[in-house]
Amino acid sequence: MASREVITVFGATGAQGGSVARAILEGKKFAVRAVTRDVTKPKALALRDLGAEVVKGDLDDKASVDDALKGAYGAFVVTNFWETFNKDKEVQQGKLVADTAKHLGLKHVVYSGLENVKRLTGGKLEVPHFDGKGEVEEYFWSLGVPMTSVRVAAYFENFPTAWKPGKASDGDYYTLALPMGEVPMDGISVADVGAAVSSIFNSPKEFLGKAVGLSAEKLTVQQYADVLSKVLGKEVRDAKITPEAYEKLGFPAAKEVADMCRFYQMKPDRDVKLTHRLNPKVKSFSQFISENQGAFKDL
Ligand code: NAP
């Protein structure tokens, strides 16, 4: 039997890359080479148990990116802005993969991109964790690397973590603070990204050279709050916070998240119908919250 072609997965020990690595392994069409800086960590060992080749690699190290991509048919690439809060670093990492993919002649890269909001808004809005990925998308395409960009909507996983509803000061209820006004915001469980990306690898002709916005559904903040209320049995309301008030909340990314929501209010293209075709098992917010009620037990 001919051996399977290899897809190198960066970020394989993380949320997006882990989901992609598992989905490709389940699909059995391609072999997976999972890249991590620490091959001894439990998530790396778990991938090895599932049949992945686990290799040591660092996106800041040219030689190891070269080794990770050598002989591969394709690659999934996600960079982690939040580890360094440094757009330039993220751009440098993405461009290194693009240059190497070009040099080695990879057949299909799926890059976890986002829009260059700063360029699209003429500098009015600045969302560094989007802008850098947008620059890298543009770079991939300028080199002519066969690439599909997946622009992943806000993770549902943010709701039990960074966006967990806060206790109201004036009553027995909770508030969800996201400055979206009445505009619906796209969301998806990051665990469902992998199957969609695997489908993209299986249909290169349809997706090469395209950007695909992945979203399970679009809900207003009040609708997200309604689902939380219904499933958790606690009253959750839209805090009705404005972007102006949000950016004054004082945590490090407050301004950035406010501008991200201003950009979301411009309704960037996230394709719910296509996402359901790429991953027919993609979960709704309601399903996700039902399955993750434990994460809200301190509410
Ligand atoms: P994650 O779960 O924290 O995983 C980060 C991964 O990146 C790990 O596997 C880590 O591998 C790898 N990594 C970090 N630095 C590396 C380096 N120098 N060399 C090689 N690998 C490196 O993060 P994630 O959620 O999968 O992805 C984060 C990205 O998703 C962010 O850039 C964010 O902007 C984007 N995103 C997030 C959302 C959201 O709603 N949260 C939505 C869309 C997009 P090792 O530590 O094992 O080496």
XYZ file of C-alpha atoms and ligand atoms in Angstrom:
347
model
C 0.000 0.000 0.000
C 1.371 3.442 -0.894
C 2.165 5.494 2.184
C -0.087 8.434 2.869
C 0.953 11.977 2.043
C 1.878 14.102 5.033
C 0.204 17.207 6.403
C 2.333 19.117 8.893
C 0.233 20.651 11.662
C 1.604 23.634 13.574
C -0.057 24.374 16.889
C -1.008 20.691 17.143
C -0.860 20.715 20.957
C -3.276 23.658 21.034
C -6.993 24.187 20.513
C -7.133 24.807 16.748
C -4.191 22.703 15.633
C -5.215 19.880 17.991
C -8.684 19.816 16.501
C -7.205 19.788 12.990
C -4.662 17.048 13.768
C -7.332 14.774 15.267
C -9.752 15.322 12.387
C -7.091 14.561 9.760
C -6.036 11.439 11.643
C -9.681 10.322 11.827
C -10.083 10.964 8.084
C -7.232 8.525 7.342
C -6.531 10.147 3.955
C -3.352 11.931 5.096
C -0.688 11.238 7.690
C -0.124 13.922 10.347
C 3.201 15.422 11.394
C 2.449 17.336 14.582
C 4.821 20.136 15.534
C 5.482 21.199 19.124
C 8.315 22.852 21.002
C 8.027 20.123 23.654
C 7.539 16.578 22.399
C 7.248 15.255 25.974
C 4.118 17.226 26.954
C 0.938 15.161 27.526
C -0.865 16.663 24.510
C 2.043 15.685 22.265
C 2.104 12.152 23.667
C -1.669 11.868 23.154
C -1.246 12.780 19.473
C 1.485 10.169 19.120
C -0.891 7.590 20.615
C -3.459 8.554 17.965
C -0.940 7.855 15.206
C 0.685 11.236 14.524
C 4.395 11.653 13.959
C 5.319 14.189 16.633
C 8.309 16.395 15.872
C 10.092 19.158 17.745
C 9.825 22.493 16.006
C 9.694 26.207 16.714
C 8.139 28.864 14.492
C 10.953 31.197 15.546
C 13.591 28.828 14.201
C 14.070 28.678 10.436
C 15.896 25.334 10.381
C 13.183 23.597 12.401
C 10.378 25.021 10.211
C 12.281 23.684 7.209
C 12.616 20.243 8.831
C 8.932 20.243 9.820
C 7.781 20.953 6.266
C 10.293 18.872 4.320
C 8.587 16.134 2.312
C 5.097 17.265 3.334
C 2.181 17.538 0.910
C 0.585 20.328 2.907
C 0.415 22.155 6.216
C -2.037 23.649 8.661
C -0.629 26.772 10.241
C -1.904 28.635 13.274
C 0.212 31.195 15.110
C -0.528 32.270 18.651
C -0.690 36.050 18.995
C -1.634 35.809 22.654
C 1.586 34.109 23.705
C 3.631 37.235 22.964
C 1.017 39.989 22.290
C 3.371 40.891 19.481
C 2.025 41.415 15.968
C 5.489 41.683 14.416
C 6.470 38.329 15.884
C 3.290 36.714 14.551
C 3.906 38.185 11.081
C 7.513 36.987 11.160
C 6.410 33.434 12.052
C 3.708 33.346 9.362
C 6.033 34.717 6.690
C 8.708 32.166 7.599
C 6.195 29.350 6.966
C 5.075 31.005 3.712
C 8.676 31.348 2.444
C 9.462 27.756 3.398
C 6.258 26.408 1.822
C 7.144 28.262 -1.359
C 10.723 27.011 -1.358
C 9.700 23.387 -0.734
C 6.780 23.483 -3.161
C 3.998 22.459 -0.774
C 0.758 21.633 -2.550
C -1.777 22.998 -0.043
C -1.396 25.185 3.028
C -4.416 25.936 5.199
C -3.549 29.064 7.138
C -5.580 30.248 10.107
C -5.895 33.830 8.982
C -8.078 36.833 9.738
C -8.671 40.198 8.099
C -6.131 43.019 8.059
C -8.582 45.326 9.828
C -6.146 48.238 10.005
C -5.699 48.241 6.230
C -9.393 47.625 5.499
C -10.477 50.546 7.693
C -7.711 52.921 6.586
C -6.229 52.863 10.084
C -9.481 53.756 11.868
C -9.559 50.448 13.700
C -6.582 48.464 14.901
C -6.871 44.823 15.914
C -3.281 43.537 16.075
C -4.266 39.856 16.417
C -6.275 40.212 13.179
C -4.014 42.656 11.351
C -0.888 40.489 11.500
C -2.753 37.445 10.234
C -4.152 39.576 7.413
C -0.627 40.655 6.466
C 0.473 37.027 6.404
C -2.520 36.021 4.229
C -1.536 38.729 1.741
C 2.081 37.537 1.834
C 1.140 33.899 1.141
C -0.907 34.955 -1.864
C 1.751 37.376 -3.129
C 4.240 34.482 -3.205
C 1.774 32.300 -5.078
C 1.742 29.566 -2.412
C -1.353 27.352 -2.896
C -3.153 28.426 0.266
C -6.637 28.507 1.762
C -7.210 30.918 4.626
C -9.682 29.882 7.309
C -10.969 32.865 9.253
C -12.282 31.326 12.456
C -15.152 33.080 14.267
C -14.986 33.806 17.988
C -14.660 30.551 19.912
C -17.663 29.457 21.968
C -14.912 28.412 24.411
C -14.451 32.134 25.236
C -17.832 32.195 27.000
C -16.862 30.035 30.002
C -13.455 31.777 30.156
C -12.619 35.338 29.053
C -16.264 36.275 28.449
C -17.826 34.546 31.448
C -20.915 36.482 32.587
C -20.303 38.666 35.634
C -22.575 39.028 38.676
C -24.700 42.143 38.531
C -24.264 44.580 41.404
C -27.966 45.437 41.619
C -29.771 42.100 41.568
C -29.728 38.323 41.260
C -28.643 38.103 37.653
C -25.516 38.065 35.489
C -24.418 40.182 32.565
C -22.622 39.330 29.347
C -20.370 42.204 28.318
C -19.600 42.247 24.594
C -19.878 45.560 22.740
C -21.848 44.301 19.732
C -25.001 46.421 20.031
C -27.804 44.604 18.219
C -25.524 43.130 15.528
C -25.229 39.315 15.519
C -21.760 37.933 16.193
C -20.432 34.708 14.642
C -19.245 31.901 16.882
C -17.980 28.332 16.684
C -16.530 25.732 19.019
C -12.833 25.487 18.230
C -13.201 21.715 18.559
C -15.335 21.811 15.396
C -12.756 23.663 13.290
C -10.723 20.524 12.615
C -13.356 18.616 10.658
C -14.001 21.686 8.485
C -10.275 22.093 7.770
C -9.981 18.379 6.994
C -12.785 18.751 4.417
C -10.890 21.682 2.866
C -7.760 19.523 2.530
C -9.923 16.873 0.857
C -11.206 19.336 -1.794
C -8.206 21.453 -2.791
C -9.620 22.449 -6.178
C -12.647 24.095 -4.576
C -10.740 25.985 -1.886
C -7.240 26.895 -3.100
C -6.736 30.652 -3.212
C -9.843 31.353 -1.127
C -10.595 32.722 2.311
C -13.286 30.778 4.152
C -15.008 32.293 7.197
C -15.900 29.495 9.625
C -18.956 30.018 11.853
C -21.512 27.693 13.443
C -24.100 30.458 13.881
C -24.608 34.189 14.322
C -26.367 35.394 17.495
C -26.879 38.776 19.119
C -25.460 39.250 22.610
C -29.026 39.024 23.950
C -29.483 35.708 22.099
C -26.202 34.364 23.539
C -27.433 35.505 26.966
C -30.815 33.815 26.399
C -29.131 30.484 25.598
C -26.957 30.789 28.717
C -30.037 31.600 30.845
C -32.027 28.693 29.468
C -29.328 26.044 29.704
C -27.738 27.153 32.988
C -30.953 28.117 34.761
C -29.476 31.498 35.829
C -30.625 34.798 34.443
C -28.053 36.279 32.043
C -28.634 39.668 30.371
C -26.857 41.642 27.679
C -24.762 44.214 29.600
C -25.374 46.600 26.678
C -21.840 47.878 26.979
C -20.624 50.257 24.273
C -17.217 49.877 22.585
C -16.252 53.210 24.183
C -17.021 51.900 27.674
C -15.449 48.505 26.923
C -12.094 49.941 25.928
C -11.906 51.702 29.285
C -12.238 48.415 31.222
C -8.486 48.538 31.697
C -7.324 44.967 30.969
C -4.448 44.670 28.457
C -6.503 43.766 25.344
C -9.582 45.914 26.137
C -8.988 48.422 23.336
C -8.168 45.623 20.907
C -11.340 43.656 21.751
C -13.428 46.848 21.495
C -12.026 47.463 18.002
C -12.558 43.784 17.140
C -16.240 44.172 18.024
C -16.434 47.405 16.018
C -15.063 45.375 13.114
C -17.515 42.514 13.786
C -20.281 45.104 13.608
C -19.175 45.621 9.991
C -20.220 41.969 9.414
C -17.115 40.328 7.951
C -17.884 37.314 5.797
C -18.348 34.196 7.915
C -20.193 31.485 6.016
C -22.506 29.494 8.281
C -23.948 27.424 5.440
C -20.544 26.451 4.079
C -19.276 25.657 7.578
C -22.171 23.218 8.056
C -21.340 21.610 4.721
C -17.661 21.284 5.654
C -18.517 19.916 9.101
C -22.089 18.591 9.293
C -21.611 17.889 13.028
C -20.727 21.496 13.899
C -22.333 22.347 17.250
C -24.761 25.157 17.955
C -24.061 27.468 20.907
C -26.873 25.783 22.791
C -25.333 22.318 22.282
C -21.907 23.635 23.260
C -23.174 25.201 26.494
C -25.247 22.101 27.354
C -22.124 19.971 27.040
C -19.972 22.412 29.024
C -22.271 23.354 31.907
C -19.595 22.284 34.388
C -17.422 25.213 33.316
C -20.097 27.592 34.710
C -20.643 25.828 38.041
C -19.340 28.807 40.053
C -22.018 31.073 38.560
P -3.562 27.532 21.954
O -4.581 26.495 22.287
O -3.030 28.390 23.073
O -2.319 26.785 21.260
C -1.199 27.494 20.830
C -0.344 26.552 20.000
O 0.678 27.305 19.346
C 0.324 25.460 20.805
O 0.136 24.235 20.150
C 1.812 25.846 20.777
O 2.646 24.711 20.685
C 1.897 26.600 19.455
N 2.990 27.571 19.428
C 3.044 28.773 20.046
N 4.226 29.371 19.785
C 4.931 28.518 18.977
C 6.213 28.555 18.385
N 7.050 29.601 18.579
N 6.595 27.518 17.627
C 5.790 26.446 17.437
N 4.545 26.353 17.975
C 4.131 27.365 18.752
O -4.061 28.526 20.831
P -5.190 28.338 19.682
O -6.477 28.819 20.255
O -5.118 27.011 19.069
O -4.690 29.401 18.618
C -4.431 30.726 18.987
C -4.726 31.656 17.840
O -6.115 31.541 17.496
C -4.487 33.109 18.199
O -3.527 33.683 17.349
C -5.864 33.772 18.030
O -5.783 35.062 17.491
C -6.566 32.812 17.095
N -8.043 32.865 17.167
C -8.659 32.842 18.357
C -10.046 32.951 18.419
C -10.751 32.995 19.762
O -11.952 33.265 19.802
N -10.055 32.750 20.869
C -10.802 33.020 17.249
C -10.130 33.022 16.009
C -8.742 32.945 15.989
P 3.710 24.232 21.823
O 3.520 25.081 23.051
O 3.366 22.764 22.067
O 5.027 24.397 21.177
